[in-house]
Amino acid sequence: LVNVELIPGDLSSRVEFATPQGPITAVLPVPSHHIARNAAGALAVAYALGLDLQRSASDLADYAPVGMRMRAERLPSGLLI
């Protein structure tokens, strides 16, 4: 994991990884350093299994948190939490 840029307007993260196949950038649909670290672990497993890392990074964009986890909610005051 090289860099994580949180994108507040999109509620997403742009993540850069250094891999044996070269640098890879992915966009995760949640603004989270924690999920970015989990994504780095997922890419490490993909590499160990011999999978295409660019495709695996692209597939990370399909991540969807379960239940109420990582969901943004707007309060009546307009505050986004």
mmCIF file with all atom_site columns, C-alpha atoms in Angstrom:
data_model
loop_
_atom_site.group_PDB
_atom_site.id
_atom_site.type_symbol
_atom_site.label_atom_id
_atom_site.label_alt_id
_atom_site.label_comp_id
_atom_site.label_asym_id
_atom_site.label_entity_id
_atom_site.label_seq_id
_atom_site.pdbx_PDB_ins_code
_atom_site.Cartn_x
_atom_site.Cartn_y
_atom_site.Cartn_z
_atom_site.occupancy
_atom_site.B_iso_or_equiv
_atom_site.pdbx_formal_charge
_atom_site.auth_seq_id
_atom_site.auth_comp_id
_atom_site.auth_asym_id
_atom_site.auth_atom_id
_atom_site.pdbx_PDB_model_num
ATOM 1  C CA . LEU A 1 1  ? 0.000   0.000   0.000   1.00 0.00 ? 1  LEU A CA 1
ATOM 2  C CA . VAL A 1 2  ? 1.611   3.232   -1.132  1.00 0.00 ? 2  VAL A CA 1
ATOM 3  C CA . ASN A 1 3  ? -1.022  5.942   -0.800  1.00 0.00 ? 3  ASN A CA 1
ATOM 4  C CA . VAL A 1 4  ? -4.680  6.407   0.132   1.00 0.00 ? 4  VAL A CA 1
ATOM 5  C CA . GLU A 1 5  ? -6.552  9.516   -0.988  1.00 0.00 ? 5  GLU A CA 1
ATOM 6  C CA . LEU A 1 6  ? -10.012 9.931   0.513   1.00 0.00 ? 6  LEU A CA 1
ATOM 7  C CA . ILE A 1 7  ? -12.457 11.543  -1.908  1.00 0.00 ? 7  ILE A CA 1
ATOM 8  C CA . PRO A 1 8  ? -15.096 13.227  0.295   1.00 0.00 ? 8  PRO A CA 1
ATOM 9  C CA . GLY A 1 9  ? -17.496 14.306  -2.469  1.00 0.00 ? 9  GLY A CA 1
ATOM 10 C CA . ASP A 1 10 ? -17.682 10.779  -3.871  1.00 0.00 ? 10 ASP A CA 1
ATOM 11 C CA . LEU A 1 11 ? -17.381 9.058   -0.478  1.00 0.00 ? 11 LEU A CA 1
ATOM 12 C CA . SER A 1 12 ? -14.684 6.863   -2.004  1.00 0.00 ? 12 SER A CA 1
ATOM 13 C CA . SER A 1 13 ? -10.935 6.246   -1.794  1.00 0.00 ? 13 SER A CA 1
ATOM 14 C CA . ARG A 1 14 ? -8.276  6.285   -4.512  1.00 0.00 ? 14 ARG A CA 1
ATOM 15 C CA . VAL A 1 15 ? -5.647  3.755   -3.482  1.00 0.00 ? 15 VAL A CA 1
ATOM 16 C CA . GLU A 1 16 ? -2.181  3.186   -4.921  1.00 0.00 ? 16 GLU A CA 1
ATOM 17 C CA . PHE A 1 17 ? -0.420  -0.141  -4.479  1.00 0.00 ? 17 PHE A CA 1
ATOM 18 C CA . ALA A 1 18 ? 3.180   -1.150  -5.211  1.00 0.00 ? 18 ALA A CA 1
ATOM 19 C CA . THR A 1 19 ? 3.087   -4.712  -6.554  1.00 0.00 ? 19 THR A CA 1
ATOM 20 C CA . PRO A 1 20 ? 5.566   -7.148  -8.127  1.00 0.00 ? 20 PRO A CA 1
ATOM 21 C CA . GLN A 1 21 ? 3.730   -6.418  -11.400 1.00 0.00 ? 21 GLN A CA 1
ATOM 22 C CA . GLY A 1 22 ? 4.233   -2.650  -11.021 1.00 0.00 ? 22 GLY A CA 1
ATOM 23 C CA . PRO A 1 23 ? 2.129   0.164   -9.550  1.00 0.00 ? 23 PRO A CA 1
ATOM 24 C CA . ILE A 1 24 ? -1.641  -0.322  -9.516  1.00 0.00 ? 24 ILE A CA 1
ATOM 25 C CA . THR A 1 25 ? -4.355  2.209   -8.680  1.00 0.00 ? 25 THR A CA 1
ATOM 26 C CA . ALA A 1 26 ? -7.854  1.271   -7.556  1.00 0.00 ? 26 ALA A CA 1
ATOM 27 C CA . VAL A 1 27 ? -10.916 3.246   -6.506  1.00 0.00 ? 27 VAL A CA 1
ATOM 28 C CA . LEU A 1 28 ? -12.809 1.816   -3.557  1.00 0.00 ? 28 LEU A CA 1
ATOM 29 C CA . PRO A 1 29 ? -16.444 2.873   -3.070  1.00 0.00 ? 29 PRO A CA 1
ATOM 30 C CA . VAL A 1 30 ? -15.859 3.817   0.596   1.00 0.00 ? 30 VAL A CA 1
ATOM 31 C CA . PRO A 1 31 ? -13.692 6.550   2.194   1.00 0.00 ? 31 PRO A CA 1
ATOM 32 C CA . SER A 1 32 ? -11.604 4.350   4.475   1.00 0.00 ? 32 SER A CA 1
ATOM 33 C CA . HIS A 1 33 ? -7.932  3.748   5.236   1.00 0.00 ? 33 HIS A CA 1
ATOM 34 C CA . HIS A 1 34 ? -8.949  0.509   6.963   1.00 0.00 ? 34 HIS A CA 1
ATOM 35 C CA . ILE A 1 35 ? -10.679 -0.892  3.878   1.00 0.00 ? 35 ILE A CA 1
ATOM 36 C CA . ALA A 1 36 ? -7.669  0.194   1.779   1.00 0.00 ? 36 ALA A CA 1
ATOM 37 C CA . ARG A 1 37 ? -5.438  -1.985  3.984   1.00 0.00 ? 37 ARG A CA 1
ATOM 38 C CA . ASN A 1 38 ? -7.887  -4.864  3.582   1.00 0.00 ? 38 ASN A CA 1
ATOM 39 C CA . ALA A 1 39 ? -7.752  -4.329  -0.194  1.00 0.00 ? 39 ALA A CA 1
ATOM 40 C CA . ALA A 1 40 ? -3.936  -4.549  -0.058  1.00 0.00 ? 40 ALA A CA 1
ATOM 41 C CA . GLY A 1 41 ? -4.315  -7.915  1.660   1.00 0.00 ? 41 GLY A CA 1
ATOM 42 C CA . ALA A 1 42 ? -6.791  -9.055  -0.980  1.00 0.00 ? 42 ALA A CA 1
ATOM 43 C CA . LEU A 1 43 ? -4.336  -8.106  -3.734  1.00 0.00 ? 43 LEU A CA 1
ATOM 44 C CA . ALA A 1 44 ? -1.568  -10.026 -1.943  1.00 0.00 ? 44 ALA A CA 1
ATOM 45 C CA . VAL A 1 45 ? -3.789  -13.126 -1.949  1.00 0.00 ? 45 VAL A CA 1
ATOM 46 C CA . ALA A 1 46 ? -4.639  -12.569 -5.626  1.00 0.00 ? 46 ALA A CA 1
ATOM 47 C CA . TYR A 1 47 ? -0.906  -12.380 -6.409  1.00 0.00 ? 47 TYR A CA 1
ATOM 48 C CA . ALA A 1 48 ? -0.220  -15.579 -4.442  1.00 0.00 ? 48 ALA A CA 1
ATOM 49 C CA . LEU A 1 49 ? -2.969  -17.335 -6.433  1.00 0.00 ? 49 LEU A CA 1
ATOM 50 C CA . GLY A 1 50 ? -1.493  -16.150 -9.737  1.00 0.00 ? 50 GLY A CA 1
ATOM 51 C CA . LEU A 1 51 ? -4.460  -13.928 -10.608 1.00 0.00 ? 51 LEU A CA 1
ATOM 52 C CA . ASP A 1 52 ? -4.251  -10.817 -12.755 1.00 0.00 ? 52 ASP A CA 1
ATOM 53 C CA . LEU A 1 53 ? -3.632  -7.967  -10.313 1.00 0.00 ? 53 LEU A CA 1
ATOM 54 C CA . GLN A 1 54 ? -4.994  -5.245  -12.584 1.00 0.00 ? 54 GLN A CA 1
ATOM 55 C CA . ARG A 1 55 ? -8.267  -7.151  -12.914 1.00 0.00 ? 55 ARG A CA 1
ATOM 56 C CA . SER A 1 56 ? -8.316  -7.848  -9.182  1.00 0.00 ? 56 SER A CA 1
ATOM 57 C CA . ALA A 1 57 ? -7.803  -4.144  -8.406  1.00 0.00 ? 57 ALA A CA 1
ATOM 58 C CA . SER A 1 58 ? -10.588 -3.266  -10.827 1.00 0.00 ? 58 SER A CA 1
ATOM 59 C CA . ASP A 1 59 ? -12.883 -5.755  -9.099  1.00 0.00 ? 59 ASP A CA 1
ATOM 60 C CA . LEU A 1 60 ? -12.301 -3.962  -5.768  1.00 0.00 ? 60 LEU A CA 1
ATOM 61 C CA . ALA A 1 61 ? -14.579 -1.188  -7.080  1.00 0.00 ? 61 ALA A CA 1
ATOM 62 C CA . ASP A 1 62 ? -17.465 -3.646  -6.659  1.00 0.00 ? 62 ASP A CA 1
ATOM 63 C CA . TYR A 1 63 ? -16.950 -3.822  -2.886  1.00 0.00 ? 63 TYR A CA 1
ATOM 64 C CA . ALA A 1 64 ? -20.209 -3.262  -1.005  1.00 0.00 ? 64 ALA A CA 1
ATOM 65 C CA . PRO A 1 65 ? -20.318 -3.063  2.793   1.00 0.00 ? 65 PRO A CA 1
ATOM 66 C CA . VAL A 1 66 ? -22.935 -5.211  4.497   1.00 0.00 ? 66 VAL A CA 1
ATOM 67 C CA . GLY A 1 67 ? -25.804 -3.897  6.574   1.00 0.00 ? 67 GLY A CA 1
ATOM 68 C CA . MET A 1 68 ? -25.218 -0.477  8.082   1.00 0.00 ? 68 MET A CA 1
ATOM 69 C CA . ARG A 1 69 ? -21.417 -0.732  7.981   1.00 0.00 ? 69 ARG A CA 1
ATOM 70 C CA . MET A 1 70 ? -19.601 2.112   6.216   1.00 0.00 ? 70 MET A CA 1
ATOM 71 C CA . ARG A 1 71 ? -22.883 3.746   5.157   1.00 0.00 ? 71 ARG A CA 1
ATOM 72 C CA . ALA A 1 72 ? -23.117 7.504   5.046   1.00 0.00 ? 72 ALA A CA 1
ATOM 73 C CA . GLU A 1 73 ? -26.278 9.014   6.491   1.00 0.00 ? 73 GLU A CA 1
ATOM 74 C CA . ARG A 1 74 ? -27.412 12.629  6.216   1.00 0.00 ? 74 ARG A CA 1
ATOM 75 C CA . LEU A 1 75 ? -28.955 14.063  9.370   1.00 0.00 ? 75 LEU A CA 1
ATOM 76 C CA . PRO A 1 76 ? -31.913 16.501  9.203   1.00 0.00 ? 76 PRO A CA 1
ATOM 77 C CA . SER A 1 77 ? -29.408 19.301  9.899   1.00 0.00 ? 77 SER A CA 1
ATOM 78 C CA . GLY A 1 78 ? -27.593 18.394  6.674   1.00 0.00 ? 78 GLY A CA 1
ATOM 79 C CA . LEU A 1 79 ? -24.559 16.951  8.451   1.00 0.00 ? 79 LEU A CA 1
ATOM 80 C CA . LEU A 1 80 ? -23.215 13.829  6.773   1.00 0.00 ? 80 LEU A CA 1
ATOM 81 C CA . ILE A 1 81 ? -22.051 11.087  9.124   1.00 0.00 ? 81 ILE A CA 1
#
